[in-house]
Amino acid sequence: MEKLIEIYDFIASSAVLSAVFLFAVLLVTWFLGRMIFLRVAKRLLSLFTNLTDDETIHSVAKKSASVVSVTLVLYINKMLPTFSAEMNILFNTVCSVFLIINLASLINDGLDIFILRHSGRVSNRNSSIKGYIEIAKIGVWVITFILIIALMTSQSPLIIISGFGAIAAVLMFVFQHTLLSFVANILVSNGKVLKLYDWIELPNSNISGEVIDIALHTITIRNWDNTISRIPTKDFLTEKYTNWQPMFSSGGRRIKRSFYIDQSSVSFATEGLLTELRDSEPLRRPLEAMLEESNHSGDINEWMVSNGVTNLQLFRKYILNWIKARGDVRADMYLVVRTMPPTPNGLPVEIYCFTRSTTWVDYEETQSQIFEYVNASAKYFKLDIYQHPSGNDLSNMRRYL
């Protein structure tokens, strides 16, 4: 005990020795604390989150060790009244400012870890609270700034806060984008108009992809070509965009595409054409029902002309029944095969239906099969698919000239 008193008196007798001792205590405590907190942080964080980021774990350990070491140095300094009053005030102020900054940074790291824990739950997969967490971080730094000013001026934090009223207009101007983004983030998140992993499309910006992050100032989108786009959050209140996510939840993805018929190949149906087509099972019932309702007598060719039955009409009914018979098209949703206004490129016939699968690969496969079948079966109805003359067409023309 006497040895400890002698060591204490020896260190307290000189301001230089006290400073060296405090610095040594600071370093030793920081290194030991960092090692201990690093192990504790790895074990605790693995229990609450799936955090595997070593950088974040090391950051938490360093800041925790800094808080402990600075707190210990402040306590030891009170036991060594070697410095002058002015030096003690300066030393305590610097250590307190450093302590406040580390505590604020540690709180913000805790908020980041809370985001990871929140997003790791399956029920919160499509909801993002990152915008609110960033507002909380700004609040932490504002409080930190107020406490540092209050500490350096020896004033109450309430007095510092009351003085901010005079510069409120300046703060509003400086943080105008932050305030706009905050309001936009609340409207976007609470309105459920946009969630994580939604497929959105912004035609004006040529952006189409999946939302991977909703932050305070920006919304990050991974485009389908694996590029990354960041859009200001406030733009989603004014810019036109399309959210395709409800399409996935509806259970049907729309096909809306036309094929073009050469108008010169459209003609009235004949008895010979009907005879050829009656062997087709999907078309047999519509043909028999049409003929039974007509109560026609006499020449069937004249009846077809008088009732306006064309080969294109029969083809549309055939395609309609064939699509209904497919298992990958929703028969309980809109299913239409219709002619559109004629164009210089031919007479458009539009197929409007919904596929059962909403995934892109299955959707494109179903759509391709339908239009490949249309192109292959049109000739059996004496119809020609229109296309612009190609080099092969021109070479055939020369053969007949």
CSV table of C-alpha atoms in Angstrom, one decimal:
chain,number,residue,atom,x,y,z
A,1,MET,CA,0.0,0.0,0.0
A,2,GLU,CA,2.9,2.3,0.9
A,3,LYS,CA,4.4,1.6,-2.5
A,4,LEU,CA,1.2,2.6,-4.3
A,5,ILE,CA,1.1,5.9,-2.3
A,6,GLU,CA,4.8,6.6,-3.2
A,7,ILE,CA,4.0,5.9,-6.9
A,8,TYR,CA,0.9,8.2,-6.7
A,9,ASP,CA,2.9,11.0,-5.0
A,10,PHE,CA,5.7,10.6,-7.6
A,11,ILE,CA,3.3,10.9,-10.6
A,12,ALA,CA,1.3,13.7,-9.0
A,13,SER,CA,4.4,15.7,-8.3
A,14,SER,CA,4.9,16.5,-12.0
A,15,ALA,CA,2.4,17.6,-14.6
A,16,VAL,CA,4.5,15.9,-17.4
A,17,LEU,CA,4.5,12.6,-15.6
A,18,SER,CA,0.8,12.9,-15.0
A,19,ALA,CA,0.2,13.6,-18.7
A,20,VAL,CA,2.4,10.6,-19.7
A,21,PHE,CA,0.6,8.4,-17.2
A,22,LEU,CA,-2.8,9.4,-18.4
A,23,PHE,CA,-1.8,8.9,-22.1
A,24,ALA,CA,-0.4,5.4,-21.2
A,25,VAL,CA,-3.6,4.5,-19.4
A,26,LEU,CA,-5.6,5.7,-22.4
A,27,LEU,CA,-3.7,3.5,-24.8
A,28,VAL,CA,-3.6,0.4,-22.7
A,29,THR,CA,-7.3,0.7,-21.8
A,30,TRP,CA,-8.2,1.3,-25.4
A,31,PHE,CA,-6.3,-1.7,-26.7
A,32,LEU,CA,-7.6,-4.0,-24.0
A,33,GLY,CA,-11.1,-2.7,-24.4
A,34,ARG,CA,-11.0,-3.1,-28.1
A,35,MET,CA,-10.0,-6.8,-27.8
A,36,ILE,CA,-12.7,-7.5,-25.3
A,37,PHE,CA,-15.4,-5.6,-27.0
A,38,LEU,CA,-14.5,-7.2,-30.4
A,39,ARG,CA,-15.2,-10.6,-29.0
A,40,VAL,CA,-18.3,-9.5,-27.2
A,41,ALA,CA,-19.6,-7.7,-30.2
A,42,LYS,CA,-19.1,-10.7,-32.5
A,43,ARG,CA,-21.0,-13.0,-30.1
A,44,LEU,CA,-23.8,-10.6,-29.3
A,45,LEU,CA,-24.5,-9.3,-32.8
A,46,SER,CA,-24.6,-12.9,-34.2
A,47,LEU,CA,-27.4,-13.6,-31.7
A,48,PHE,CA,-29.6,-10.7,-32.7
A,49,THR,CA,-28.7,-10.2,-36.4
A,50,ASN,CA,-27.0,-12.0,-39.3
A,51,LEU,CA,-24.4,-9.3,-39.3
A,52,THR,CA,-21.2,-10.6,-41.0
A,53,ASP,CA,-19.7,-7.2,-41.8
A,54,ASP,CA,-16.3,-7.1,-40.0
A,55,GLU,CA,-16.0,-3.4,-40.6
A,56,THR,CA,-19.1,-2.6,-38.6
A,57,ILE,CA,-18.2,-5.0,-35.8
A,58,HIS,CA,-14.7,-3.4,-35.5
A,59,SER,CA,-16.2,0.0,-35.6
A,60,VAL,CA,-18.5,-0.8,-32.7
A,61,ALA,CA,-15.6,-2.4,-30.7
A,62,LYS,CA,-13.3,0.6,-31.3
A,63,LYS,CA,-15.9,3.2,-30.3
A,64,SER,CA,-17.0,1.2,-27.2
A,65,ALA,CA,-13.3,0.9,-26.1
A,66,SER,CA,-12.9,4.7,-26.7
A,67,VAL,CA,-15.8,5.5,-24.5
A,68,VAL,CA,-14.5,3.3,-21.7
A,69,SER,CA,-10.9,4.5,-21.9
A,70,VAL,CA,-11.8,8.2,-22.1
A,71,THR,CA,-14.2,7.8,-19.1
A,72,LEU,CA,-11.5,6.1,-17.1
A,73,VAL,CA,-9.0,8.9,-17.9
A,74,LEU,CA,-11.4,11.5,-16.8
A,75,TYR,CA,-12.0,9.7,-13.5
A,76,ILE,CA,-8.2,9.3,-12.9
A,77,ASN,CA,-7.6,13.0,-13.8
A,78,LYS,CA,-9.8,14.0,-10.9
A,79,MET,CA,-7.5,12.0,-8.6
A,80,LEU,CA,-4.4,13.7,-9.9
A,81,PRO,CA,-4.8,17.4,-9.2
A,82,THR,CA,-1.6,18.3,-10.9
A,83,PHE,CA,-2.7,20.5,-13.8
A,84,SER,CA,-3.7,24.1,-13.4
A,85,ALA,CA,-7.3,25.1,-13.3
A,86,GLU,CA,-7.2,26.3,-16.9
A,87,MET,CA,-5.5,23.1,-18.1
A,88,ASN,CA,-8.0,21.0,-16.2
A,89,ILE,CA,-10.9,22.8,-17.9
A,90,LEU,CA,-9.3,22.4,-21.3
A,91,PHE,CA,-8.5,18.7,-20.7
A,92,ASN,CA,-12.0,17.9,-19.4
A,93,THR,CA,-13.6,19.8,-22.3
A,94,VAL,CA,-11.6,18.0,-25.0
A,95,CYS,CA,-12.2,14.6,-23.4
A,96,SER,CA,-15.9,15.3,-22.9
A,97,VAL,CA,-16.3,16.4,-26.6
A,98,PHE,CA,-14.5,13.3,-27.7
A,99,LEU,CA,-16.7,11.2,-25.4
A,100,ILE,CA,-19.9,12.8,-26.7
A,101,ILE,CA,-18.9,12.3,-30.4
A,102,ASN,CA,-18.1,8.6,-29.8
A,103,LEU,CA,-21.3,8.0,-28.0
A,104,ALA,CA,-23.3,9.6,-30.8
A,105,SER,CA,-21.4,7.6,-33.4
A,106,LEU,CA,-22.0,4.4,-31.4
A,107,ILE,CA,-25.7,5.2,-31.2
A,108,ASN,CA,-25.8,5.6,-35.0
A,109,ASP,CA,-24.0,2.2,-35.4
A,110,GLY,CA,-26.7,0.7,-33.2
A,111,LEU,CA,-29.4,2.2,-35.5
A,112,ASP,CA,-27.7,0.6,-38.5
A,113,ILE,CA,-27.7,-2.7,-36.8
A,114,PHE,CA,-31.4,-2.2,-36.0
A,115,ILE,CA,-32.0,-1.8,-39.7
A,116,LEU,CA,-30.3,-5.1,-40.4
A,117,ARG,CA,-32.3,-6.9,-37.8
A,118,HIS,CA,-35.6,-5.3,-39.1
A,119,SER,CA,-34.9,-6.2,-42.7
A,120,GLY,CA,-33.8,-9.7,-41.8
A,121,ARG,CA,-37.3,-10.6,-40.8
A,122,VAL,CA,-39.5,-12.2,-43.4
A,123,SER,CA,-42.5,-10.1,-42.5
A,124,ASN,CA,-40.5,-6.9,-43.0
A,125,ARG,CA,-38.9,-7.9,-46.3
A,126,ASN,CA,-40.8,-5.4,-48.4
A,127,SER,CA,-40.9,-2.5,-45.9
A,128,SER,CA,-38.0,-0.1,-45.4
A,129,ILE,CA,-37.4,2.1,-42.3
A,130,LYS,CA,-34.1,3.4,-43.6
A,131,GLY,CA,-35.6,6.9,-44.2
A,132,TYR,CA,-36.8,7.1,-40.5
A,133,ILE,CA,-33.4,5.8,-39.2
A,134,GLU,CA,-31.6,8.5,-41.2
A,135,ILE,CA,-33.8,11.2,-39.7
A,136,ALA,CA,-33.0,9.7,-36.3
A,137,LYS,CA,-29.3,9.9,-37.1
A,138,ILE,CA,-29.6,13.5,-38.1
A,139,GLY,CA,-31.4,14.1,-34.7
A,140,VAL,CA,-28.6,12.4,-32.9
A,141,TRP,CA,-26.0,14.6,-34.5
A,142,VAL,CA,-28.1,17.8,-33.9
A,143,ILE,CA,-28.3,16.9,-30.2
A,144,THR,CA,-24.6,16.2,-30.2
A,145,PHE,CA,-23.9,19.5,-31.8
A,146,ILE,CA,-26.0,21.3,-29.2
A,147,LEU,CA,-24.3,19.5,-26.3
A,148,ILE,CA,-20.8,20.3,-27.6
A,149,ILE,CA,-21.7,24.0,-27.9
A,150,ALA,CA,-23.3,24.0,-24.5
A,151,LEU,CA,-20.2,22.3,-23.0
A,152,MET,CA,-17.7,24.7,-24.7
A,153,THR,CA,-19.7,27.8,-23.8
A,154,SER,CA,-20.7,26.6,-20.3
A,155,GLN,CA,-24.3,27.3,-21.1
A,156,SER,CA,-27.5,25.2,-20.6
A,157,PRO,CA,-28.6,23.2,-23.7
A,158,LEU,CA,-32.0,24.8,-23.3
A,159,ILE,CA,-30.5,28.3,-23.8
A,160,ILE,CA,-28.7,27.0,-26.9
A,161,ILE,CA,-31.9,25.5,-28.3
A,162,SER,CA,-33.8,28.8,-27.7
A,163,GLY,CA,-31.2,30.6,-29.6
A,164,PHE,CA,-31.9,28.5,-32.7
A,165,GLY,CA,-35.2,30.2,-33.2
A,166,ALA,CA,-33.3,33.2,-34.6
A,167,ILE,CA,-31.6,31.1,-37.3
A,168,ALA,CA,-34.6,28.9,-38.1
A,169,ALA,CA,-35.0,30.4,-41.5
A,170,VAL,CA,-31.3,29.7,-42.3
A,171,LEU,CA,-31.7,26.1,-41.1
A,172,MET,CA,-34.8,25.7,-43.3
A,173,PHE,CA,-32.9,26.9,-46.3
A,174,VAL,CA,-29.9,24.6,-45.6
A,175,PHE,CA,-32.0,21.5,-44.9
A,176,GLN,CA,-34.7,22.2,-47.5
A,177,HIS,CA,-33.9,19.1,-49.6
A,178,THR,CA,-33.7,17.0,-46.4
A,179,LEU,CA,-37.1,18.2,-45.3
A,180,LEU,CA,-38.6,17.5,-48.8
A,181,SER,CA,-37.1,14.1,-48.9
A,182,PHE,CA,-38.3,13.4,-45.4
A,183,VAL,CA,-41.9,14.2,-46.3
A,184,ALA,CA,-41.6,12.2,-49.6
A,185,ASN,CA,-40.2,9.3,-47.7
A,186,ILE,CA,-43.2,9.3,-45.3
A,187,LEU,CA,-45.7,9.5,-48.1
A,188,VAL,CA,-44.0,6.7,-50.1
A,189,SER,CA,-43.5,4.4,-47.1
A,190,ASN,CA,-46.8,4.9,-45.3
A,191,GLY,CA,-48.8,5.1,-48.6
A,192,LYS,CA,-47.5,1.6,-49.6
A,193,VAL,CA,-47.1,3.0,-53.1
A,194,LEU,CA,-43.5,1.7,-53.2
A,195,LYS,CA,-41.8,-1.2,-51.3
A,196,LEU,CA,-38.5,-3.0,-51.4
A,197,TYR,CA,-38.1,-5.4,-54.3
A,198,ASP,CA,-41.0,-3.8,-56.3
A,199,TRP,CA,-40.5,-3.7,-60.1
A,200,ILE,CA,-40.9,-0.1,-61.2
A,201,GLU,CA,-40.4,1.7,-64.5
A,202,LEU,CA,-39.6,5.4,-65.1
A,203,PRO,CA,-40.1,6.1,-68.8
A,204,ASN,CA,-38.7,9.7,-68.6
A,205,SER,CA,-35.5,8.5,-67.1
A,206,ASN,CA,-35.3,5.2,-69.1
A,207,ILE,CA,-35.1,3.2,-65.8
A,208,SER,CA,-36.7,-0.2,-65.3
A,209,GLY,CA,-35.7,-2.5,-62.5
A,210,GLU,CA,-36.1,-3.6,-58.9
A,211,VAL,CA,-36.1,-1.4,-55.8
A,212,ILE,CA,-33.2,-2.5,-53.6
A,213,ASP,CA,-33.0,0.4,-51.1
A,214,ILE,CA,-35.3,3.2,-49.9
A,215,ALA,CA,-33.3,5.8,-48.1
A,216,LEU,CA,-34.0,9.4,-47.0
A,217,HIS,CA,-32.7,11.2,-50.0
A,218,THR,CA,-32.5,8.6,-52.7
A,219,ILE,CA,-34.2,5.4,-53.8
A,220,THR,CA,-31.8,2.8,-55.4
A,221,ILE,CA,-33.0,0.7,-58.3
A,222,ARG,CA,-31.1,-2.2,-59.8
A,223,ASN,CA,-32.0,-2.2,-63.5
A,224,TRP,CA,-32.5,-5.4,-65.5
A,225,ASP,CA,-29.1,-4.9,-67.1
A,226,ASN,CA,-27.6,-5.0,-63.6
A,227,THR,CA,-26.8,-1.3,-63.6
A,228,ILE,CA,-27.6,0.8,-60.5
A,229,SER,CA,-29.8,4.0,-60.7
A,230,ARG,CA,-30.4,6.4,-57.8
A,231,ILE,CA,-33.5,8.6,-58.0
A,232,PRO,CA,-34.2,11.4,-55.5
A,233,THR,CA,-37.1,10.3,-53.2
A,234,LYS,CA,-39.0,13.6,-53.7
A,235,ASP,CA,-39.1,12.9,-57.5
A,236,PHE,CA,-41.5,10.0,-56.8
A,237,LEU,CA,-44.1,12.6,-55.8
A,238,THR,CA,-43.9,14.5,-59.1
A,239,GLU,CA,-42.5,12.2,-61.8
A,240,LYS,CA,-44.6,9.7,-63.6
A,241,TYR,CA,-43.6,6.0,-62.9
A,242,THR,CA,-45.2,2.6,-63.2
A,243,ASN,CA,-45.2,0.0,-60.4
A,244,TRP,CA,-45.5,-3.5,-61.9
A,245,GLN,CA,-45.6,-5.3,-58.5
A,246,PRO,CA,-49.5,-5.5,-58.3
A,247,MET,CA,-49.3,-7.5,-61.6
A,248,PHE,CA,-47.4,-10.3,-59.7
A,249,SER,CA,-50.0,-10.4,-56.9
A,250,SER,CA,-52.9,-10.5,-59.3
A,251,GLY,CA,-51.8,-13.8,-60.7
A,252,GLY,CA,-52.0,-12.8,-64.4
A,253,ARG,CA,-49.6,-11.0,-66.8
A,254,ARG,CA,-51.1,-9.3,-69.8
A,255,ILE,CA,-50.4,-10.1,-73.4
A,256,LYS,CA,-51.4,-7.3,-75.7
A,257,ARG,CA,-49.8,-7.7,-79.1
A,258,SER,CA,-51.0,-7.6,-82.7
A,259,PHE,CA,-50.2,-9.5,-85.9
A,260,TYR,CA,-50.9,-8.1,-89.3
A,261,ILE,CA,-53.1,-9.7,-92.0
A,262,ASP,CA,-52.8,-8.8,-95.7
A,263,GLN,CA,-56.1,-7.2,-96.3
A,264,SER,CA,-56.3,-8.6,-99.9
A,265,SER,CA,-56.4,-12.2,-98.4
A,266,VAL,CA,-59.6,-11.5,-96.4
A,267,SER,CA,-62.7,-12.9,-98.1
A,268,PHE,CA,-66.0,-14.5,-97.4
A,269,ALA,CA,-65.9,-18.0,-96.1
A,270,THR,CA,-67.0,-20.8,-98.6
A,271,GLU,CA,-68.4,-24.3,-98.2
A,272,GLY,CA,-65.0,-25.7,-99.3
A,273,LEU,CA,-63.2,-23.8,-96.5
A,274,LEU,CA,-65.8,-25.0,-93.9
A,275,THR,CA,-65.4,-28.6,-95.0
A,276,GLU,CA,-61.6,-28.3,-94.6
A,277,LEU,CA,-61.9,-26.7,-91.2
A,278,ARG,CA,-64.6,-28.9,-89.6
A,279,ASP,CA,-61.9,-31.5,-89.0
A,280,SER,CA,-60.5,-29.1,-86.4
A,281,GLU,CA,-61.8,-29.9,-82.9
A,282,PRO,CA,-61.5,-26.4,-81.4
A,283,LEU,CA,-63.5,-24.9,-84.3
A,284,ARG,CA,-66.1,-27.6,-84.8
A,285,ARG,CA,-68.4,-26.4,-82.0
A,286,PRO,CA,-68.5,-22.7,-82.9
A,287,LEU,CA,-69.2,-23.7,-86.5
A,288,GLU,CA,-72.0,-26.0,-85.7
A,289,ALA,CA,-73.5,-23.5,-83.3
A,290,MET,CA,-73.3,-20.8,-85.9
A,291,LEU,CA,-75.0,-22.9,-88.5
A,292,GLU,CA,-77.7,-24.1,-86.2
A,293,GLU,CA,-78.7,-20.6,-85.2
A,294,SER,CA,-78.8,-19.5,-88.8
A,295,ASN,CA,-81.6,-21.8,-89.9
A,296,HIS,CA,-80.3,-21.3,-93.3
A,297,SER,CA,-81.7,-23.1,-96.4
A,298,GLY,CA,-80.2,-23.2,-99.8
A,299,ASP,CA,-76.7,-22.3,-100.8
A,300,ILE,CA,-74.4,-22.0,-97.8
A,301,ASN,CA,-72.1,-19.8,-99.8
A,302,GLU,CA,-74.8,-17.2,-100.2
A,303,TRP,CA,-75.7,-17.4,-96.5
A,304,MET,CA,-72.0,-16.8,-95.6
A,305,VAL,CA,-72.0,-13.7,-97.8
A,306,SER,CA,-75.3,-12.4,-96.6
A,307,ASN,CA,-74.3,-12.8,-92.9
A,308,GLY,CA,-70.8,-11.4,-93.3
A,309,VAL,CA,-68.9,-14.6,-92.3
A,310,THR,CA,-65.3,-14.2,-93.4
A,311,ASN,CA,-62.2,-16.4,-93.2
A,312,LEU,CA,-60.7,-13.9,-90.8
A,313,GLN,CA,-63.8,-14.2,-88.5
A,314,LEU,CA,-63.4,-18.0,-88.5
A,315,PHE,CA,-59.7,-17.6,-87.8
A,316,ARG,CA,-60.3,-15.3,-84.8
A,317,LYS,CA,-62.8,-17.7,-83.3
A,318,TYR,CA,-60.4,-20.6,-83.9
A,319,ILE,CA,-57.5,-18.7,-82.2
A,320,LEU,CA,-59.8,-17.7,-79.3
A,321,ASN,CA,-60.8,-21.3,-78.6
A,322,TRP,CA,-57.3,-22.5,-79.0
A,323,ILE,CA,-56.0,-20.0,-76.4
A,324,LYS,CA,-58.9,-20.9,-74.0
A,325,ALA,CA,-57.8,-24.5,-74.3
A,326,ARG,CA,-54.2,-23.7,-73.2
A,327,GLY,CA,-53.5,-24.3,-69.5
A,328,ASP,CA,-51.1,-21.4,-69.2
A,329,VAL,CA,-53.7,-18.6,-70.0
A,330,ARG,CA,-56.2,-17.3,-67.5
A,331,ALA,CA,-59.7,-18.1,-68.9
A,332,ASP,CA,-61.3,-16.1,-66.0
A,333,MET,CA,-59.7,-12.9,-67.1
A,334,TYR,CA,-60.2,-10.8,-70.2
A,335,LEU,CA,-59.6,-12.9,-73.3
A,336,VAL,CA,-60.2,-11.1,-76.6
A,337,VAL,CA,-59.0,-11.6,-80.2
A,338,ARG,CA,-60.1,-8.5,-82.2
A,339,THR,CA,-59.4,-6.6,-85.3
A,340,MET,CA,-58.1,-3.0,-85.0
A,341,PRO,CA,-58.2,-0.1,-87.4
A,342,PRO,CA,-56.4,-0.9,-90.7
A,343,THR,CA,-52.9,0.5,-91.2
A,344,PRO,CA,-50.6,0.8,-94.2
A,345,ASN,CA,-48.8,-2.3,-92.8
A,346,GLY,CA,-52.0,-4.4,-93.0
A,347,LEU,CA,-55.0,-5.2,-90.8
A,348,PRO,CA,-54.0,-5.5,-87.2
A,349,VAL,CA,-55.5,-8.4,-85.2
A,350,GLU,CA,-54.9,-8.0,-81.5
A,351,ILE,CA,-54.6,-10.8,-79.0
A,352,TYR,CA,-55.5,-9.6,-75.5
A,353,CYS,CA,-55.2,-12.1,-72.7
A,354,PHE,CA,-53.4,-12.9,-69.4
A,355,THR,CA,-50.9,-15.7,-68.7
A,356,ARG,CA,-51.0,-17.7,-65.5
A,357,SER,CA,-47.3,-17.3,-64.8
A,358,THR,CA,-46.1,-13.8,-64.1
A,359,THR,CA,-42.4,-14.6,-64.3
A,360,TRP,CA,-40.6,-13.1,-67.3
A,361,VAL,CA,-39.3,-16.3,-68.8
A,362,ASP,CA,-42.6,-18.2,-68.7
A,363,TYR,CA,-44.5,-15.2,-69.9
A,364,GLU,CA,-42.3,-14.7,-72.9
A,365,GLU,CA,-42.4,-18.4,-73.7
A,366,THR,CA,-46.2,-18.5,-73.7
A,367,GLN,CA,-46.4,-15.3,-75.8
A,368,SER,CA,-43.9,-16.7,-78.3
A,369,GLN,CA,-45.8,-20.0,-78.6
A,370,ILE,CA,-49.1,-18.2,-79.3
A,371,PHE,CA,-47.8,-16.0,-82.1
A,372,GLU,CA,-45.7,-18.7,-83.6
A,373,TYR,CA,-48.9,-20.8,-83.8
A,374,VAL,CA,-50.8,-17.9,-85.3
A,375,ASN,CA,-48.2,-17.4,-88.0
A,376,ALA,CA,-48.2,-21.1,-88.9
A,377,SER,CA,-52.0,-21.6,-88.9
A,378,ALA,CA,-53.1,-18.5,-90.8
A,379,LYS,CA,-52.5,-20.1,-94.2
A,380,TYR,CA,-55.1,-22.9,-93.5
A,381,PHE,CA,-57.7,-20.1,-93.4
A,382,LYS,CA,-56.5,-18.7,-96.7
A,383,LEU,CA,-55.0,-15.7,-94.9
A,384,ASP,CA,-51.6,-14.1,-95.5
A,385,ILE,CA,-49.5,-12.5,-92.7
A,386,TYR,CA,-48.4,-9.1,-94.0
A,387,GLN,CA,-44.8,-8.1,-94.1
A,388,HIS,CA,-42.7,-5.7,-96.1
A,389,PRO,CA,-41.1,-7.1,-99.3
A,390,SER,CA,-37.8,-8.7,-98.6
A,391,GLY,CA,-34.8,-9.5,-100.8
A,392,ASN,CA,-36.3,-13.0,-101.5
A,393,ASP,CA,-39.6,-11.4,-102.7
A,394,LEU,CA,-37.7,-9.1,-105.1
A,395,SER,CA,-35.7,-12.0,-106.5
A,396,ASN,CA,-38.9,-14.0,-107.1
A,397,MET,CA,-40.4,-11.0,-108.9
A,398,ARG,CA,-37.4,-10.9,-111.3
A,399,ARG,CA,-38.0,-14.6,-112.1
A,400,TYR,CA,-41.4,-13.7,-113.5
A,401,LEU,CA,-40.4,-10.6,-115.4
